[in-house]
């Protein structure tokens, strides 16, 4: 069996929630339009809130922006219309950068980077000044590498001694003679010649030359130590000088 449920009490009427009063809107004169608001695309500098109009200065600003956009568009179109051969490679270094004596900076058209830079210049819209800056940067790196190599060679010359110039020339002439007599191929000659500036390479080649020719031109060793003076017996009886008395 189940117990009867408790009787329900009659519902209590609820009072509706009070709504906040709405402020009365400002009266608008019959037939008058609302004041225009500034559009988001217009900078506040060129808006007159009192008059609700664009300031006259905006016309000059717009004309300036339009002219700039037109010039940029035409410039980019002209850069994109170039052919690869229209892009020149010139070495134009800053005035503060000097080319060392004996170094000749030239553009190598066979450099594989040349066609790549030309393609990128057209694709990216690089002007000639930008290409010149890239070429100048590469030239300055070559100058720095040349200076470092000269410093290294000077250190190698110190290892070879005071007659390092003659020793290197002698080794170089011997290598060239081998090539001229077809005992070295041109490739073999170039492969060996580039190392004939290092002290260890020059010394090794001198040993090879000495084995082949008996001496190395340009490499004058020190004087041999003086011999001991001979005794009277050695001078008068040389046939008995080497005999020993038991």
XYZ file of N, CA and C in Angstrom:
738
model
N 0.848 -1.198 0.000
C 0.000 0.000 0.000
C 0.873 1.234 0.000
N 0.396 2.250 -0.551
C 1.130 3.509 -0.613
C 0.427 4.552 0.202
N 1.195 5.488 0.765
C 0.608 6.549 1.558
C 0.135 7.649 0.644
N -0.974 8.313 1.025
C -1.464 9.408 0.180
C -0.490 10.568 0.186
N -0.362 11.213 -0.925
C 0.546 12.363 -1.024
C -0.013 13.544 -0.289
N 0.901 14.468 0.126
C 0.467 15.655 0.878
C -0.292 16.581 -0.027
N -1.350 17.180 0.515
C -2.143 18.087 -0.306
C -1.319 19.279 -0.750
N -1.530 19.688 -1.960
C -0.807 20.855 -2.495
C -1.506 22.119 -2.096
N -0.665 23.145 -1.811
C -1.234 24.439 -1.418
C -1.518 25.241 -2.656
N -2.520 26.078 -2.610
C -2.823 26.887 -3.791
C -1.644 27.770 -4.157
N -1.390 27.930 -5.456
C -0.233 28.726 -5.920
C -0.400 30.168 -5.542
N 0.796 30.748 -5.182
C 0.806 32.149 -4.773
C 1.094 33.010 -5.986
N 0.244 33.986 -6.273
C 0.513 34.820 -7.460
C 1.827 35.565 -7.318
N 2.619 35.608 -8.424
C 3.929 36.281 -8.409
C 3.792 37.676 -8.971
N 4.666 38.566 -8.465
C 4.687 39.955 -8.929
C 5.712 40.090 -10.035
N 5.359 40.604 -11.188
C 6.341 40.722 -12.291
C 7.511 41.601 -11.894
N 8.771 41.234 -12.415
C 9.980 42.008 -12.085
C 9.879 43.406 -12.664
N 10.404 44.320 -11.885
C 10.358 45.711 -12.329
C 11.390 45.945 -13.396
N 11.068 46.623 -14.464
C 12.012 46.946 -15.544
C 12.511 48.367 -15.348
N 13.867 48.595 -15.649
C 14.407 49.951 -15.451
C 13.748 50.932 -16.397
N 13.581 52.108 -15.931
C 12.961 53.123 -16.791
C 13.870 53.474 -17.959
N 13.299 53.682 -19.096
C 14.039 54.055 -20.294
C 14.088 55.569 -20.376
N 15.351 56.063 -20.551
C 15.499 57.510 -20.636
C 14.878 58.004 -21.930
N 14.203 59.059 -21.873
C 13.590 59.573 -23.097
C 14.653 60.062 -24.071
N 14.496 59.739 -25.331
C 15.447 60.164 -26.345
C 15.292 61.641 -26.618
N 16.450 62.221 -27.070
C 16.419 63.664 -27.335
C 15.435 63.943 -28.455
N 14.728 64.946 -28.304
C 13.743 65.251 -29.339
C 14.425 65.606 -30.656
N 13.935 65.082 -31.723
C 14.450 65.357 -33.056
C 13.445 66.227 -33.778
N 13.992 67.269 -34.317
C 13.102 68.185 -35.019
C 12.456 67.468 -36.189
N 11.229 67.752 -36.412
C 10.546 67.100 -37.530
C 11.283 67.353 -38.854
N 11.569 66.247 -39.565
C 12.234 66.354 -40.858
C 13.747 66.426 -40.791
N 14.368 66.520 -39.583
C 15.829 66.624 -39.460
C 16.463 65.238 -39.463
N 17.611 65.048 -40.200
C 18.311 63.767 -40.265
C 19.338 63.674 -39.147
N 19.684 62.428 -38.727
C 20.701 62.225 -37.691
C 22.073 62.637 -38.217
N 22.965 63.151 -37.296
C 24.315 63.598 -37.688
C 25.118 62.416 -38.200
N 25.822 62.521 -39.348
C 26.612 61.402 -39.887
C 27.779 61.058 -38.982
N 28.155 59.795 -38.947
C 29.276 59.318 -38.140
C 30.486 59.061 -39.039
N 31.669 59.115 -38.435
C 32.916 58.863 -39.178
C 32.990 57.401 -39.593
N 33.334 57.170 -40.843
C 33.520 55.817 -41.340
C 34.837 55.243 -40.798
N 34.886 53.925 -40.629
C 36.062 53.285 -40.041
C 37.309 53.459 -40.909
N 37.173 53.539 -42.221
C 38.337 53.656 -43.095
C 38.967 55.033 -43.059
N 38.283 56.011 -42.470
C 38.782 57.389 -42.447
C 39.514 57.652 -41.139
N 40.780 58.071 -41.187
C 41.493 58.418 -39.953
C 40.812 59.585 -39.243
N 40.879 59.553 -37.920
C 40.245 60.608 -37.136
C 40.826 61.980 -37.450
N 42.091 61.972 -37.888
C 42.746 63.263 -38.177
C 41.988 64.044 -39.238
N 41.362 63.319 -40.150
C 40.707 63.990 -41.273
C 39.171 64.040 -41.112
N 38.683 63.898 -39.894
C 37.228 63.961 -39.658
C 36.890 65.147 -38.762
N 35.892 65.898 -39.177
C 35.412 67.045 -38.397
C 34.129 66.621 -37.698
N 34.222 66.295 -36.375
C 33.011 65.806 -35.696
C 31.950 66.892 -35.507
N 32.359 68.145 -35.424
C 31.387 69.204 -35.232
C 30.505 69.369 -36.462
N 31.189 69.401 -37.628
C 30.437 69.572 -38.862
C 29.929 68.255 -39.423
N 30.499 67.132 -38.898
C 30.097 65.833 -39.416
C 30.511 65.622 -40.850
N 31.694 66.176 -41.232
C 32.173 66.059 -42.602
C 33.670 65.745 -42.618
N 34.173 65.337 -43.779
C 35.607 65.089 -43.975
C 36.313 66.420 -44.170
N 37.469 66.552 -43.506
C 38.227 67.794 -43.616
C 38.806 67.944 -45.026
N 38.986 69.175 -45.471
C 39.538 69.400 -46.819
C 40.939 68.813 -46.994
N 41.724 68.723 -45.880
C 43.098 68.203 -45.986
C 43.140 66.767 -46.479
N 42.032 66.046 -46.334
C 42.022 64.647 -46.756
C 42.216 64.516 -48.260
N 41.815 65.499 -49.012
C 41.978 65.435 -50.461
C 43.440 65.380 -50.862
N 44.282 66.226 -50.228
C 45.717 66.212 -50.533
C 46.351 64.902 -50.093
N 45.923 64.407 -48.925
C 46.460 63.135 -48.422
C 46.112 61.994 -49.369
N 44.877 61.964 -49.819
C 44.447 60.889 -50.717
C 45.216 60.950 -52.038
N 45.420 62.149 -52.565
C 46.148 62.292 -53.822
C 47.592 61.806 -53.675
N 48.207 62.101 -52.509
C 49.588 61.669 -52.270
C 49.674 60.146 -52.190
N 48.745 59.538 -51.468
C 48.742 58.079 -51.348
C 48.482 57.424 -52.706
N 47.566 57.968 -53.465
C 47.251 57.407 -54.779
C 48.451 57.484 -55.711
N 49.173 58.632 -55.670
C 50.357 58.775 -56.530
C 51.444 57.785 -56.133
N 51.629 57.607 -54.811
C 52.636 56.654 -54.336
C 52.277 55.232 -54.765
N 51.031 54.858 -54.609
C 50.595 53.508 -54.990
C 50.767 53.288 -56.486
N 50.455 54.277 -57.271
C 50.597 54.158 -58.722
C 52.061 53.976 -59.112
N 52.948 54.759 -58.474
C 54.378 54.657 -58.794
C 54.927 53.291 -58.397
N 54.531 52.805 -57.217
C 55.003 51.497 -56.766
C 54.505 50.382 -57.680
N 53.252 50.479 -58.099
C 52.694 49.460 -58.980
C 53.421 49.428 -60.313
N 53.703 50.599 -60.861
C 54.408 50.664 -62.136
C 55.840 50.146 -62.010
N 56.479 50.477 -60.877
C 57.855 50.019 -60.664
C 57.914 48.501 -60.558
N 57.027 47.905 -59.777
C 57.014 46.458 -59.628
C 56.696 45.765 -60.947
N 55.810 46.354 -61.729
C 55.486 45.765 -63.025
C 56.693 45.794 -63.962
N 57.447 46.899 -63.924
C 58.637 47.005 -64.769
C 59.715 46.015 -64.335
N 59.878 45.819 -63.019
C 60.877 44.869 -62.527
C 60.498 43.435 -62.901
N 59.211 43.124 -62.845
C 58.762 41.771 -63.179
C 58.854 41.487 -64.670
N 58.857 42.531 -65.498
C 58.889 42.347 -66.950
C 60.306 42.202 -67.493
N 61.315 42.283 -66.624
C 62.699 42.187 -67.095
C 63.035 40.780 -67.572
N 64.042 40.716 -68.434
C 64.619 39.457 -68.862
C 65.878 39.193 -68.031
N 66.308 37.936 -67.914
C 67.505 37.645 -67.110
C 68.727 38.456 -67.536
N 68.903 38.642 -68.857
C 70.086 39.389 -69.310
C 70.011 40.875 -68.994
N 68.839 41.363 -68.593
C 68.712 42.771 -68.215
C 69.322 43.064 -66.850
N 69.529 42.036 -66.066
C 70.077 42.207 -64.717
C 71.598 42.147 -64.803
N 72.261 43.240 -64.482
C 73.707 43.356 -64.628
C 74.412 43.008 -63.319
N 75.644 42.513 -63.481
C 76.488 42.219 -62.331
C 77.718 43.119 -62.396
N 77.834 44.025 -61.442
C 78.950 44.955 -61.389
C 79.505 44.981 -59.973
N 80.805 45.125 -59.874
C 81.453 45.210 -58.569
C 81.540 46.685 -58.178
N 80.668 47.094 -57.268
C 80.667 48.467 -56.773
C 80.836 48.416 -55.260
N 82.071 48.607 -54.822
C 82.392 48.498 -53.404
C 82.210 49.838 -52.702
N 81.909 49.809 -51.407
C 81.881 51.063 -50.638
C 83.246 51.730 -50.645
N 83.254 53.036 -50.456
C 84.523 53.773 -50.490
C 85.484 53.323 -49.395
N 84.952 52.760 -48.323
C 85.799 52.330 -47.206
C 86.486 50.993 -47.467
N 86.102 50.302 -48.533
C 86.677 48.985 -48.845
C 87.656 49.127 -50.004
N 88.881 48.690 -49.796
C 89.924 48.788 -50.812
C 90.317 47.390 -51.290
N 90.556 47.278 -52.587
C 90.996 46.003 -53.160
C 92.502 45.876 -52.956
N 92.982 44.790 -52.357
C 94.427 44.635 -52.128
C 95.198 44.614 -53.440
N 96.453 45.042 -53.370
C 97.329 45.012 -54.539
C 97.502 43.570 -55.020
N 97.409 43.401 -56.320
C 97.576 42.077 -56.905
C 96.308 41.256 -56.962
N 95.215 41.790 -56.432
C 93.945 41.063 -56.474
C 93.037 41.726 -57.494
N 92.518 40.930 -58.423
C 91.665 41.445 -59.488
C 90.268 40.853 -59.322
N 89.318 41.705 -58.970
C 87.942 41.252 -58.785
C 87.200 41.331 -60.118
N 86.749 40.188 -60.588
C 85.997 40.142 -61.841
C 84.751 39.284 -61.652
N 83.739 39.575 -62.453
C 82.517 38.786 -62.428
C 82.712 37.545 -63.295
N 82.498 36.391 -62.705
C 82.595 35.132 -63.441
C 81.188 34.739 -63.884
N 80.907 34.911 -65.160
C 79.574 34.594 -65.678
C 79.270 33.101 -65.598
N 80.302 32.272 -65.427
C 80.091 30.829 -65.297
C 79.797 30.410 -63.858
N 79.823 31.363 -62.942
C 79.489 31.068 -61.550
C 78.042 30.586 -61.487
N 77.777 29.421 -60.905
C 76.400 28.897 -60.874
C 75.431 29.772 -60.090
N 75.947 30.698 -59.283
C 75.050 31.571 -58.528
C 74.461 32.678 -59.388
N 75.111 32.995 -60.506
C 74.658 34.108 -61.344
C 73.247 33.886 -61.874
N 72.937 32.760 -62.546
C 71.557 32.584 -63.028
C 70.546 32.489 -61.899
N 70.959 31.970 -60.749
C 70.034 31.858 -59.614
C 69.638 33.245 -59.111
N 70.625 34.125 -58.991
C 70.334 35.489 -58.515
C 69.476 36.230 -59.525
N 69.734 36.039 -60.806
C 68.912 36.692 -61.827
C 67.453 36.225 -61.733
N 67.265 34.935 -61.551
C 65.898 34.410 -61.435
C 65.205 34.954 -60.186
N 65.939 34.998 -59.077
C 65.360 35.503 -57.831
C 65.054 36.990 -57.929
N 65.912 37.740 -58.628
C 65.681 39.183 -58.766
C 64.376 39.459 -59.496
N 64.088 38.667 -60.534
C 62.836 38.847 -61.269
C 61.648 38.392 -60.430
N 61.812 37.270 -59.755
C 60.713 36.721 -58.967
C 60.396 37.592 -57.763
N 61.414 38.103 -57.086
C 61.217 38.877 -55.861
C 61.115 40.376 -56.099
N 61.348 40.807 -57.327
C 61.268 42.231 -57.609
C 62.448 43.022 -57.079
N 63.649 42.408 -57.065
C 64.840 43.128 -56.616
C 65.281 44.104 -57.693
N 65.565 45.331 -57.298
C 66.060 46.303 -58.265
C 67.564 46.128 -58.451
N 68.148 46.926 -59.348
C 69.568 46.783 -59.665
C 70.446 47.109 -58.455
N 70.021 48.079 -57.635
C 70.805 48.425 -56.451
C 70.900 47.243 -55.492
N 69.807 46.494 -55.350
C 69.828 45.325 -54.463
C 70.783 44.267 -54.993
N 70.772 44.037 -56.303
C 71.703 43.070 -56.907
C 73.146 43.536 -56.709
N 73.396 44.835 -56.871
C 74.745 45.367 -56.674
C 75.229 45.147 -55.236
N 74.315 45.289 -54.278
C 74.694 45.074 -52.887
C 75.075 43.616 -52.638
N 74.360 42.688 -53.273
C 74.703 41.267 -53.133
C 76.083 40.978 -53.732
N 76.353 41.568 -54.894
C 77.659 41.370 -55.532
C 78.767 41.976 -54.671
N 78.524 43.160 -54.115
C 79.522 43.806 -53.260
C 79.791 42.983 -52.006
N 78.745 42.380 -51.447
C 78.926 41.533 -50.263
C 79.813 40.339 -50.582
N 79.587 39.707 -51.727
C 80.416 38.567 -52.125
C 81.854 39.012 -52.363
N 82.036 40.188 -52.972
C 83.387 40.693 -53.227
C 84.132 40.962 -51.926
N 83.439 41.513 -50.943
C 84.085 41.783 -49.653
C 84.475 40.489 -48.952
N 83.679 39.446 -49.117
C 84.054 38.150 -48.548
C 85.297 37.593 -49.236
N 85.409 37.806 -50.545
C 86.599 37.361 -51.265
C 87.836 38.131 -50.797
N 87.679 39.426 -50.562
C 88.796 40.238 -50.084
C 89.255 39.755 -48.713
N 88.294 39.451 -47.838
C 88.644 38.963 -46.503
C 89.354 37.616 -46.586
N 88.880 36.736 -47.470
C 89.524 35.432 -47.640
C 90.939 35.587 -48.204
N 91.112 36.540 -49.135
C 92.440 36.788 -49.714
C 93.407 37.261 -48.635
N 92.946 38.168 -47.778
C 93.815 38.676 -46.710
C 94.206 37.561 -45.748
N 93.251 36.683 -45.421
C 93.560 35.575 -44.522
C 94.566 34.623 -45.152
N 94.445 34.394 -46.472
C 95.379 33.503 -47.160
C 96.785 34.095 -47.209
N 96.872 35.402 -47.419
C 98.184 36.045 -47.429
C 98.858 35.949 -46.067
N 98.084 36.080 -45.018
C 98.632 35.937 -43.665
C 99.131 34.516 -43.434
N 98.382 33.530 -43.925
C 98.786 32.135 -43.760
C 100.068 31.835 -44.537
N 100.156 32.354 -45.770
C 101.352 32.114 -46.586
C 102.577 32.750 -45.940
N 102.413 33.942 -45.359
C 103.539 34.594 -44.689
C 104.043 33.747 -43.522
N 103.124 33.116 -42.804
C 103.532 32.245 -41.702
C 104.268 31.018 -42.219
N 103.827 30.478 -43.370
C 104.516 29.329 -43.971
C 105.911 29.717 -44.452
N 106.041 30.934 -44.986
C 107.358 31.395 -45.446
C 108.338 31.480 -44.284
N 107.857 31.884 -43.130
C 108.749 31.954 -41.966
C 109.280 30.573 -41.595
N 108.439 29.557 -41.806
C 108.900 28.200 -41.499
C 109.995 27.760 -42.459
N 109.961 28.253 -43.710
C 110.953 27.851 -44.709
C 112.266 28.597 -44.566
N 112.275 29.687 -43.828
C 113.520 30.408 -43.607
C 113.693 31.595 -44.537
N 114.880 32.193 -44.478
C 115.145 33.434 -45.212
C 115.078 33.247 -46.721
N 115.430 32.081 -47.218
C 115.416 31.846 -48.674
C 114.154 31.120 -49.119
N 113.041 31.397 -48.426
C 111.771 30.734 -48.756
C 111.345 31.034 -50.189
N 111.579 32.254 -50.650
C 111.177 32.617 -52.010
C 111.901 31.766 -53.042
N 113.211 31.598 -52.878
C 113.982 30.799 -53.830
C 113.596 29.325 -53.760
N 113.338 28.849 -52.568
C 112.972 27.443 -52.418
C 111.630 27.142 -53.104
N 110.680 28.028 -52.929
C 109.376 27.819 -53.563
C 109.476 27.951 -55.082
N 110.312 28.907 -55.536
C 110.487 29.070 -56.984
C 111.125 27.836 -57.602
N 112.095 27.260 -56.908
C 112.771 26.071 -57.428
C 111.801 24.899 -57.539
N 110.984 24.726 -56.518
C 110.000 23.647 -56.547
C 108.983 23.886 -57.662
N 108.553 25.138 -57.796
C 107.593 25.464 -58.851
C 108.156 25.231 -60.240
N 109.407 25.611 -60.445
C 110.037 25.387 -61.756
C 110.182 23.903 -62.061
N 110.492 23.109 -61.048
C 110.624 21.672 -61.259
C 109.279 21.058 -61.659
N 108.216 21.485 -60.973
C 106.881 20.981 -61.315
C 106.488 21.383 -62.732
N 106.780 22.628 -63.089
C 106.445 23.089 -64.428
C 107.237 22.325 -65.486
N 108.505 22.027 -65.176
C 109.302 21.244 -66.110
C 108.725 19.855 -66.327
N 108.226 19.264 -65.258
C 107.583 17.956 -65.393
C 106.368 18.047 -66.314
N 105.613 19.124 -66.180
C 104.450 19.298 -67.045
C 104.875 19.549 -68.485
N 105.890 20.403 -68.683
C 106.330 20.726 -70.037
C 106.882 19.500 -70.758
N 107.426 18.567 -69.991
C 107.959 17.341 -70.597
C 106.896 16.237 -70.654
N 105.653 16.625 -70.358
C 104.522 15.688 -70.368
C 104.686 14.554 -69.360
N 105.485 14.791 -68.338
C 105.608 13.822 -67.262
C 104.493 14.018 -66.232
N 103.914 15.211 -66.229
C 102.714 15.518 -65.460
C 101.647 15.970 -66.443
N 100.435 15.538 -66.238
C 99.328 16.088 -67.024
C 98.990 17.473 -66.477
N 98.322 18.311 -67.255
C 97.944 19.635 -66.733
C 97.148 19.558 -65.434
N 96.254 18.581 -65.330
C 95.467 18.441 -64.111
C 96.338 18.029 -62.933
N 97.281 17.129 -63.185
C 98.185 16.707 -62.108
C 99.065 17.874 -61.660
N 99.527 18.654 -62.640
C 100.361 19.807 -62.312
C 99.605 20.799 -61.424
N 98.369 21.127 -61.797
C 97.585 22.083 -61.014
C 97.274 21.538 -59.629
N 97.012 20.225 -59.550
C 96.674 19.624 -58.264
C 97.831 19.702 -57.280
N 99.065 19.579 -57.777
C 100.241 19.610 -56.899
C 100.721 21.041 -56.677
N 100.625 21.865 -57.717
C 101.180 23.221 -57.640
C 100.545 24.048 -56.524
N 99.250 23.866 -56.291
C 98.572 24.700 -55.298
C 99.094 24.463 -53.890
N 99.732 23.318 -53.675
C 100.267 23.026 -52.344
C 101.723 23.446 -52.193
N 102.309 23.979 -53.243
C 103.730 24.327 -53.203
C 103.985 25.638 -52.474
N 103.054 26.080 -51.648
C 103.262 27.280 -50.826
C 103.325 26.919 -49.352
N 102.913 25.713 -49.006
C 102.988 25.270 -47.610
C 104.386 24.750 -47.317
N 104.878 25.048 -46.137
C 106.231 24.640 -45.777
C 106.399 23.125 -45.853
N 105.422 22.371 -45.341
C 105.534 20.916 -45.351
C 105.528 20.376 -46.778
N 104.698 20.953 -47.658
C 104.644 20.488 -49.039
C 105.938 20.809 -49.773
N 106.470 22.007 -49.564
C 107.728 22.384 -50.217
C 108.860 21.466 -49.761
N 108.914 21.210 -48.470
C 109.965 20.330 -47.950
C 109.849 18.924 -48.517
N 108.618 18.410 -48.614
C 108.414 17.070 -49.163
C 108.816 17.010 -50.630
N 108.442 18.036 -51.399
C 108.814 18.054 -52.817
C 110.318 18.181 -52.979
N 110.970 18.936 -52.105
C 112.438 19.044 -52.170
C 113.086 17.675 -51.984
N 112.531 16.874 -51.095
C 113.088 15.535 -50.874
C 112.898 14.664 -52.118
N 111.750 14.794 -52.749
C 111.499 14.026 -53.976
C 112.452 14.464 -55.083
N 112.631 15.793 -55.216
C 113.535 16.309 -56.247
C 114.964 15.857 -55.981
N 115.370 15.881 -54.726
C 116.733 15.471 -54.385
C 116.960 13.998 -54.721
N 115.931 13.181 -54.501
C 116.052 11.766 -54.852
C 116.198 11.581 -56.362
N 115.488 12.446 -57.117
C 115.495 12.295 -58.572
C 116.699 12.961 -59.227
N 117.103 14.124 -58.711
C 118.157 14.897 -59.376
C 119.422 15.026 -58.563
N 119.381 14.662 -57.313
C 120.579 14.746 -56.489
C 120.703 16.042 -55.715
N 120.045 17.085 -56.157
C 120.093 18.357 -55.449
C 118.839 19.150 -55.823
N 118.602 20.178 -55.049
C 117.432 21.021 -55.279
C 117.907 22.446 -55.538
N 117.767 22.944 -56.771
C 118.164 24.333 -57.034
C 117.373 25.295 -56.149
N 118.083 26.264 -55.620
C 117.424 27.259 -54.776
C 117.426 26.904 -53.321
N 117.690 25.659 -52.999
C 117.735 25.246 -51.600
C 119.185 24.976 -51.232
N 119.806 25.942 -50.640
C 121.215 25.842 -50.288
C 121.325 25.473 -48.815
N 121.709 24.240 -48.534
C 121.839 23.853 -47.126
C 123.006 24.571 -46.479
N 123.075 24.504 -45.162
C 124.159 25.145 -44.433
C 125.504 24.498 -44.732
N 126.555 25.240 -44.499
C 127.901 24.715 -44.762
C 128.172 23.515 -43.854
N 128.879 22.491 -44.376
C 129.192 21.323 -43.537
C 130.175 21.721 -42.443
N 130.185 20.992 -41.343
C 131.117 21.344 -40.250
C 132.560 21.151 -40.699
N 133.484 21.987 -40.240
C 134.890 21.872 -40.663
C 135.485 20.535 -40.209
N 136.368 19.971 -41.071
C 136.999 18.686 -40.743
C 138.130 18.898 -39.743
N 138.417 17.845 -39.010
C 139.481 17.922 -38.021
C 140.845 17.949 -38.731
N 141.783 18.751 -38.237
C 143.114 18.802 -38.885
C 143.820 17.448 -38.793
N 144.562 17.124 -39.863
C 145.255 15.847 -39.905
C 146.567 15.936 -39.133
N 146.961 14.801 -38.610
C 148.236 14.740 -37.893
C 149.381 14.661 -38.901
N 150.597 14.795 -38.407
C 151.749 14.702 -39.290
C 151.838 13.314 -39.910
N 151.589 12.289 -39.118
C 151.659 10.920 -39.630
C 150.624 10.699 -40.726
N 149.419 11.278 -40.533
C 148.372 11.105 -41.538
C 148.729 11.810 -42.843
N 149.438 12.952 -42.695
C 149.807 13.653 -43.911
C 150.972 12.966 -44.628
N 151.981 12.431 -43.870
C 153.155 11.854 -44.483
C 152.949 10.394 -44.872
N 152.158 9.673 -44.098
C 151.936 8.259 -44.377
C 150.426 7.969 -44.428
N 149.780 8.495 -45.442
C 148.312 8.292 -45.503
C 147.924 6.825 -45.606
N 148.861 5.971 -46.176
C 148.501 4.588 -46.344
C 148.367 3.877 -44.998
N 148.986 4.460 -43.956
C 148.919 3.836 -42.658
C 147.998 4.602 -41.702
N 147.349 5.634 -42.203
C 146.565 6.501 -41.310
C 145.381 5.759 -40.733
N 144.829 4.817 -41.512
C 143.622 4.149 -41.033
C 143.918 2.889 -40.232
N 145.248 2.490 -40.174
C 145.570 1.279 -39.451
C 145.622 1.573 -37.961
N 145.291 0.587 -37.162
C 145.297 0.737 -35.722
C 146.405 -0.109 -35.118
N 147.012 0.408 -34.102
C 148.072 -0.349 -33.396
C 147.417 -1.202 -32.350
N 147.688 -2.493 -32.431
C 147.057 -3.400 -31.455
C 147.869 -3.435 -30.195
